[in-house]
Coordinates of C-alpha atoms in Angstrom, one line a residue:
Chain A
M1 CA 12.2 12.8 0.9
I2 CA 12.1 11.6 4.5
I3 CA 12.1 8.0 5.3
H4 CA 10.4 7.0 8.5
S5 CA 11.4 3.3 9.0
I6 CA 12.9 0.9 11.4
V7 CA 15.2 -0.4 8.7
P8 CA 18.5 1.5 8.7
M9 CA 19.0 3.9 5.7
D10 CA 22.1 2.1 4.5
V11 CA 20.2 -1.2 4.3
I12 CA 17.4 0.4 2.4
F13 CA 19.7 2.1 -0.1
N14 CA 22.1 -0.8 -0.5
N15 CA 22.7 -1.7 -4.1
M16 CA 21.1 1.5 -5.3
E17 CA 23.1 1.3 -8.6
D18 CA 22.1 -2.3 -9.1
C19 CA 19.2 -1.6 -11.4
N20 CA 19.9 -3.3 -14.7
G21 CA 18.2 -2.4 -17.9
K22 CA 16.5 0.7 -19.0
P23 CA 12.7 1.0 -18.5
L24 CA 10.6 0.9 -21.6
E25 CA 7.3 2.5 -22.1
I26 CA 4.9 0.4 -24.1
E27 CA 1.2 0.1 -24.8
Y28 CA -0.4 -3.0 -23.4
M29 CA -4.1 -3.8 -23.5
G30 CA -4.9 -0.2 -24.4
E31 CA -3.0 1.3 -21.5
K32 CA 0.5 2.7 -21.4
I33 CA 2.8 0.9 -19.0
E34 CA 6.4 1.1 -18.0
V35 CA 8.3 -2.2 -18.1
M36 CA 11.7 -3.5 -17.3
P37 CA 13.1 -5.9 -19.8
L38 CA 14.0 -9.3 -18.3
S39 CA 15.7 -12.1 -20.2
N40 CA 13.8 -14.6 -22.3
N41 CA 11.6 -12.0 -24.0
Q42 CA 9.8 -11.2 -20.8
Y43 CA 9.0 -7.9 -19.3
K44 CA 8.3 -6.9 -15.7
I45 CA 5.7 -4.2 -15.2
S46 CA 7.2 -1.4 -13.1
R47 CA 4.3 1.0 -13.3
L48 CA 1.1 1.8 -15.0
L49 CA 0.7 5.1 -16.6
S50 CA -3.1 5.6 -16.9
T51 CA -5.7 8.1 -15.7
S52 CA -8.4 5.4 -15.4
P53 CA -8.7 4.3 -11.8
K54 CA -10.2 1.0 -12.9
A55 CA -7.1 0.1 -14.7
Y56 CA -5.2 0.2 -11.4
L57 CA -7.5 -2.5 -10.0
N58 CA -6.9 -4.7 -13.0
P59 CA -4.6 -7.5 -11.9
L60 CA -3.0 -7.6 -15.3
F61 CA -1.4 -4.2 -14.7
Q62 CA -0.1 -4.8 -11.2
P63 CA 3.6 -3.8 -10.8
G64 CA 5.7 -6.9 -10.6
N65 CA 3.5 -8.8 -13.1
I66 CA 5.5 -10.4 -15.8
I67 CA 4.4 -10.3 -19.4
T68 CA 5.9 -12.0 -22.3
G69 CA 6.9 -10.8 -25.7
I70 CA 4.1 -12.7 -27.2
D71 CA 1.6 -10.7 -25.3
L72 CA 3.3 -7.6 -26.5
E73 CA 3.4 -8.5 -30.2
K74 CA -0.4 -8.4 -30.3
N75 CA -0.3 -4.9 -28.9
E76 CA 3.2 -3.9 -29.7
K77 CA 3.8 -0.2 -29.9
K78 CA 7.0 0.9 -28.3
I79 CA 6.8 4.5 -27.4
R80 CA 10.4 5.0 -26.2
Chain B
M1 CA -11.6 4.4 -33.9
L2 CA -11.6 2.8 -30.5
R3 CA -9.1 -0.1 -30.2
E4 CA -10.7 -3.2 -29.0
E5 CA -8.6 -3.3 -25.8
N6 CA -10.0 0.1 -24.8
K7 CA -13.5 -1.2 -24.7
V8 CA -12.7 -4.0 -22.3
T9 CA -13.8 -3.2 -18.8
F10 CA -12.6 -4.5 -15.5
G11 CA -14.5 -7.5 -14.4
N12 CA -14.8 -9.2 -17.8
M13 CA -11.3 -8.6 -18.9
T14 CA -10.7 -12.0 -20.4
P15 CA -14.0 -13.7 -20.9
E16 CA -12.4 -16.5 -23.0
K17 CA -10.4 -17.8 -20.1
T18 CA -11.2 -21.3 -18.8
E19 CA -12.0 -21.8 -15.2
T20 CA -8.7 -23.4 -14.3
E21 CA -6.8 -20.5 -15.9
E22 CA -8.9 -18.1 -14.0
K23 CA -8.0 -20.0 -10.8
K24 CA -4.4 -20.0 -11.6
D25 CA -4.4 -16.3 -12.3
Q26 CA -6.1 -15.6 -9.0
T27 CA -3.5 -17.7 -7.1
R28 CA -0.7 -15.9 -8.9
D29 CA -2.2 -12.5 -8.1
L30 CA -2.4 -13.5 -4.5
I31 CA 1.1 -14.8 -4.3
E32 CA 3.0 -12.2 -6.3
L33 CA 1.0 -9.1 -6.0
G34 CA -0.9 -9.5 -2.7
N35 CA -4.0 -8.1 -4.1
T36 CA -7.4 -9.7 -4.4
S37 CA -11.1 -9.1 -4.3
V38 CA -13.3 -11.5 -2.5
S39 CA -17.1 -11.7 -3.0
N40 CA -19.7 -13.5 -1.1
P41 CA -23.4 -12.9 -0.2
K42 CA -22.4 -10.7 2.8
G43 CA -20.7 -8.2 0.5
N44 CA -17.7 -7.8 -1.8
I45 CA -14.5 -6.8 -0.1
H46 CA -11.3 -5.7 -1.6
C47 CA -8.1 -6.7 0.2
L48 CA -5.2 -4.3 -0.1
T49 CA -1.9 -5.3 1.5
I50 CA 0.7 -2.8 2.6
I51 CA 4.0 -4.7 2.7
G52 CA 7.7 -3.9 3.1
Q53 CA 8.8 -0.4 2.6
I54 CA 6.4 2.3 1.5
E55 CA 8.1 3.6 -1.6
G56 CA 8.0 7.4 -2.1
H57 CA 9.5 9.7 -4.7
I58 CA 12.6 7.6 -5.1
V59 CA 12.4 4.1 -6.5
L60 CA 14.1 1.8 -3.9
P61 CA 16.7 -0.7 -4.8
P62 CA 15.3 -4.1 -5.9
Q63 CA 16.2 -6.0 -2.7
N64 CA 13.4 -4.0 -0.9
K65 CA 9.9 -5.3 -1.0
T66 CA 7.9 -2.1 -1.6
T67 CA 4.4 -0.7 -1.7
K68 CA 4.2 1.8 -4.5
Y69 CA 2.1 4.7 -3.6
E70 CA 1.5 5.8 -7.2
H71 CA -0.3 2.5 -7.7
V72 CA -2.2 2.3 -4.4
I73 CA -3.7 5.8 -4.6
P74 CA -5.6 5.3 -7.9
Q75 CA -6.6 1.9 -6.6
L76 CA -8.2 3.6 -3.6
V77 CA -10.0 5.9 -5.9
A78 CA -11.3 2.9 -7.9
I79 CA -12.3 1.1 -4.7
E80 CA -14.2 4.1 -3.5
E81 CA -15.9 4.5 -6.9
D82 CA -16.6 0.9 -7.9
N83 CA -20.1 0.0 -6.9
Q84 CA -19.3 -3.7 -6.9
I85 CA -16.9 -3.2 -3.9
D86 CA -18.6 -2.8 -0.5
G87 CA -15.6 -2.6 1.8
L88 CA -11.8 -2.5 2.1
L89 CA -9.7 -4.8 4.2
L90 CA -6.2 -3.3 4.7
V91 CA -3.6 -5.8 5.7
L92 CA -0.4 -4.3 7.1
N93 CA 3.0 -5.8 7.5
T94 CA 5.3 -2.9 7.0
V95 CA 8.6 -1.6 8.3
G96 CA 7.8 2.0 7.4
G97 CA 9.0 4.1 4.6
D98 CA 8.5 7.5 3.0
V99 CA 6.6 9.9 5.2
E100 CA 4.8 11.7 2.4
A101 CA 3.7 8.6 0.6
G102 CA 2.6 6.9 3.8
L103 CA 0.6 9.9 4.9
A104 CA -0.9 10.3 1.4
I105 CA -2.2 6.7 1.5
A106 CA -3.4 7.1 5.1
E107 CA -5.3 10.3 4.3
M108 CA -6.9 8.7 1.3
I109 CA -8.1 5.8 3.4
A110 CA -9.3 8.0 6.2
S111 CA -11.4 10.1 3.8
M112 CA -13.1 7.1 2.1
S113 CA -16.8 6.7 2.6
K114 CA -16.8 2.9 2.3
P115 CA -16.3 0.7 5.3
T116 CA -12.6 0.1 6.0
V117 CA -10.9 -2.2 8.5
S118 CA -7.2 -2.7 9.0
L119 CA -5.4 -5.7 10.4
I120 CA -1.8 -5.5 11.5
L121 CA 0.1 -8.8 11.2
G122 CA 3.8 -9.1 12.1
G123 CA 4.5 -5.4 12.2
G124 CA 3.2 -1.9 11.6
H125 CA 6.1 0.2 12.3
S126 CA 7.0 3.9 11.9
I127 CA 4.9 5.3 9.1
G128 CA 2.8 2.1 9.2
V129 CA 1.2 3.5 12.4
P130 CA -0.8 6.3 10.7
M131 CA -1.8 3.8 7.9
A132 CA -3.0 1.4 10.5
V133 CA -5.2 4.0 12.3
S134 CA -6.6 5.5 9.0
T135 CA -9.3 2.9 8.7
K136 CA -12.7 3.1 10.5
Y137 CA -11.7 0.2 12.7
S138 CA -8.4 -1.4 13.4
F139 CA -7.2 -4.8 14.6
I140 CA -3.8 -6.0 15.6
A141 CA -2.7 -9.6 15.9
P142 CA -1.6 -10.6 19.4
S143 CA 2.0 -11.3 18.2
A144 CA 2.2 -8.2 16.0
T145 CA 4.3 -5.2 17.1
M146 CA 4.3 -1.5 16.4
T147 CA 7.5 0.6 16.8
I148 CA 6.8 4.2 17.5
H149 CA 9.9 6.4 17.1
P150 CA 10.8 9.9 16.0
I151 CA 11.5 10.8 12.4
R152 CA 15.1 11.6 11.8
L153 CA 18.1 10.9 9.6
T154 CA 19.6 7.7 11.0
G155 CA 23.1 7.9 12.1
L156 CA 23.5 11.6 11.5
V157 CA 24.0 14.2 14.2
I158 CA 21.6 17.1 13.8
G159 CA 23.9 20.0 13.1
V160 CA 21.7 23.1 13.2
P161 CA 18.6 23.9 15.1
Q162 CA 16.7 24.5 11.8
T163 CA 17.2 20.8 10.9
Y164 CA 15.7 19.8 14.2
E165 CA 12.8 22.1 13.7
Y166 CA 12.2 20.7 10.2
F167 CA 12.1 17.2 11.5
D168 CA 9.9 18.2 14.4
K169 CA 7.4 19.7 11.9
M170 CA 7.4 16.5 9.8
Q171 CA 6.9 14.5 12.9
E172 CA 4.1 16.7 14.0
R173 CA 2.1 15.7 10.9
V174 CA 2.4 12.1 11.9
V175 CA 1.5 12.8 15.5
Q176 CA -1.5 14.9 14.6
F177 CA -2.8 12.3 12.1
V178 CA -2.5 9.4 14.5
S179 CA -4.2 11.3 17.4
R180 CA -7.0 12.5 15.0
N181 CA -7.7 9.0 13.8
S182 CA -7.4 7.0 17.0
N183 CA -8.1 7.2 20.7
I184 CA -4.6 8.3 21.7
S185 CA -3.8 11.9 22.7
V186 CA -1.1 14.0 21.1
E187 CA 0.8 14.1 24.4
K188 CA 0.6 10.4 25.0
F189 CA 1.8 9.5 21.5
R190 CA 4.6 12.0 21.6
S191 CA 5.8 10.6 24.9
L192 CA 5.8 7.1 23.5
M193 CA 7.8 8.4 20.6
L194 CA 10.5 9.9 22.8
K195 CA 10.6 7.2 25.5
T196 CA 14.1 6.0 26.4
G197 CA 15.2 2.6 27.5
E198 CA 13.0 0.5 25.2
L199 CA 15.0 0.4 22.0
A200 CA 18.7 -0.6 22.1
N201 CA 20.2 2.5 20.5
D202 CA 17.2 4.8 19.9
V203 CA 14.4 6.5 21.6
G204 CA 10.9 5.2 21.1
T205 CA 8.6 2.4 22.1
V206 CA 7.8 -1.1 20.9
L207 CA 4.2 -2.0 21.4
F208 CA 2.9 -5.5 21.3
G209 CA -0.7 -6.2 20.2
E210 CA -2.4 -5.9 23.5
E211 CA -0.3 -2.8 24.5
A212 CA -1.2 -1.0 21.3
V213 CA -4.9 -1.5 22.1
N214 CA -4.4 -0.4 25.8
C215 CA -2.8 2.9 24.8
G216 CA -5.6 3.6 22.4
I217 CA -3.8 3.5 19.0
I218 CA -5.6 0.3 17.8
D219 CA -9.2 -0.6 18.4
A220 CA -8.9 -4.3 19.2
V221 CA -6.7 -7.3 19.3
G222 CA -7.8 -9.9 16.7
G223 CA -7.1 -11.9 13.6
L224 CA -8.6 -12.5 10.2
R225 CA -11.9 -13.8 11.6
E226 CA -12.5 -10.7 13.8
A227 CA -11.4 -8.3 11.1
L228 CA -13.7 -9.8 8.5
A229 CA -16.6 -10.0 10.9
K230 CA -16.2 -6.3 11.8
L231 CA -15.9 -5.4 8.1
Y232 CA -19.1 -7.3 7.2
E233 CA -20.8 -5.7 10.2
L234 CA -19.8 -2.2 9.0
I235 CA -20.9 -3.1 5.4
N236 CA -24.2 -4.3 6.8
E237 CA -24.7 -1.0 8.7
S238 CA -23.8 1.1 5.7
K239 CA -26.3 -0.8 3.5
K240 CA -29.2 0.1 5.8
P241 CA -31.1 3.0 4.6
N242 CA -30.7 6.1 6.7
A243 CA -33.4 6.4 9.2

């Protein structure tokens, strides 16, 4: 991988180990998503795993979006 | 049996939502995700923002704001395919990032059939340059800057000639793409990339809004109003039946 950026490499990769929590793969609204667990029964979407292009335009599946455990209980199906 | 969620399509995802909730959601999408669709009688446009670092094959540490290519690429497919979207406004404020991911997004946008307009605000540096020129028409804000500099490993001395050759080849892809999609020649762009005396401890050039237009990389200086006007103009042209 080659980074072409005006930001120095050591700034970009600072705190590389600082990723807490293991990503979870769950099913949400009929699509498989990868989430990072946050505190308070909340999950932050880190990526969408779908082959449907339309799902990527759906704001619900945007990375960074936070979903709560309540949303998940309705669709809960932990894959990993 | 199809699950109920599977049948829900984009556009009427949550029909039971009240109007205020809908508004709140739209605001949140705009603030947190920088992604929104706008529709009016002149046409529906989709606004895609490219911010921070372009994230490639390695997930960057959380203090970076990133644009994830694996999310943007299918979005571009959906934008191209969705008959409710007439045009794409690409808003850039990026410091660069992964070469492959940046070029992948740029190539996707360059090969779209729908009208596309880009607007650089703040900065469109490094790999942001090919992304900025990938649209059919490009704008740069007067105060925005573009840094053009060679690809290399920062702070490392290139040890063997092969390393140099490899980086030179990588760089060539960027140079070729930019000259293919803008009015700047390969030679001119390469000379800007290798210019000394502009950057404190590096070779390269910093271009301000007007300068980027003068050297042919960007089509015009402008802001949101100009960018939207151009996009609607392109949409209008594309809607006309072919004579």
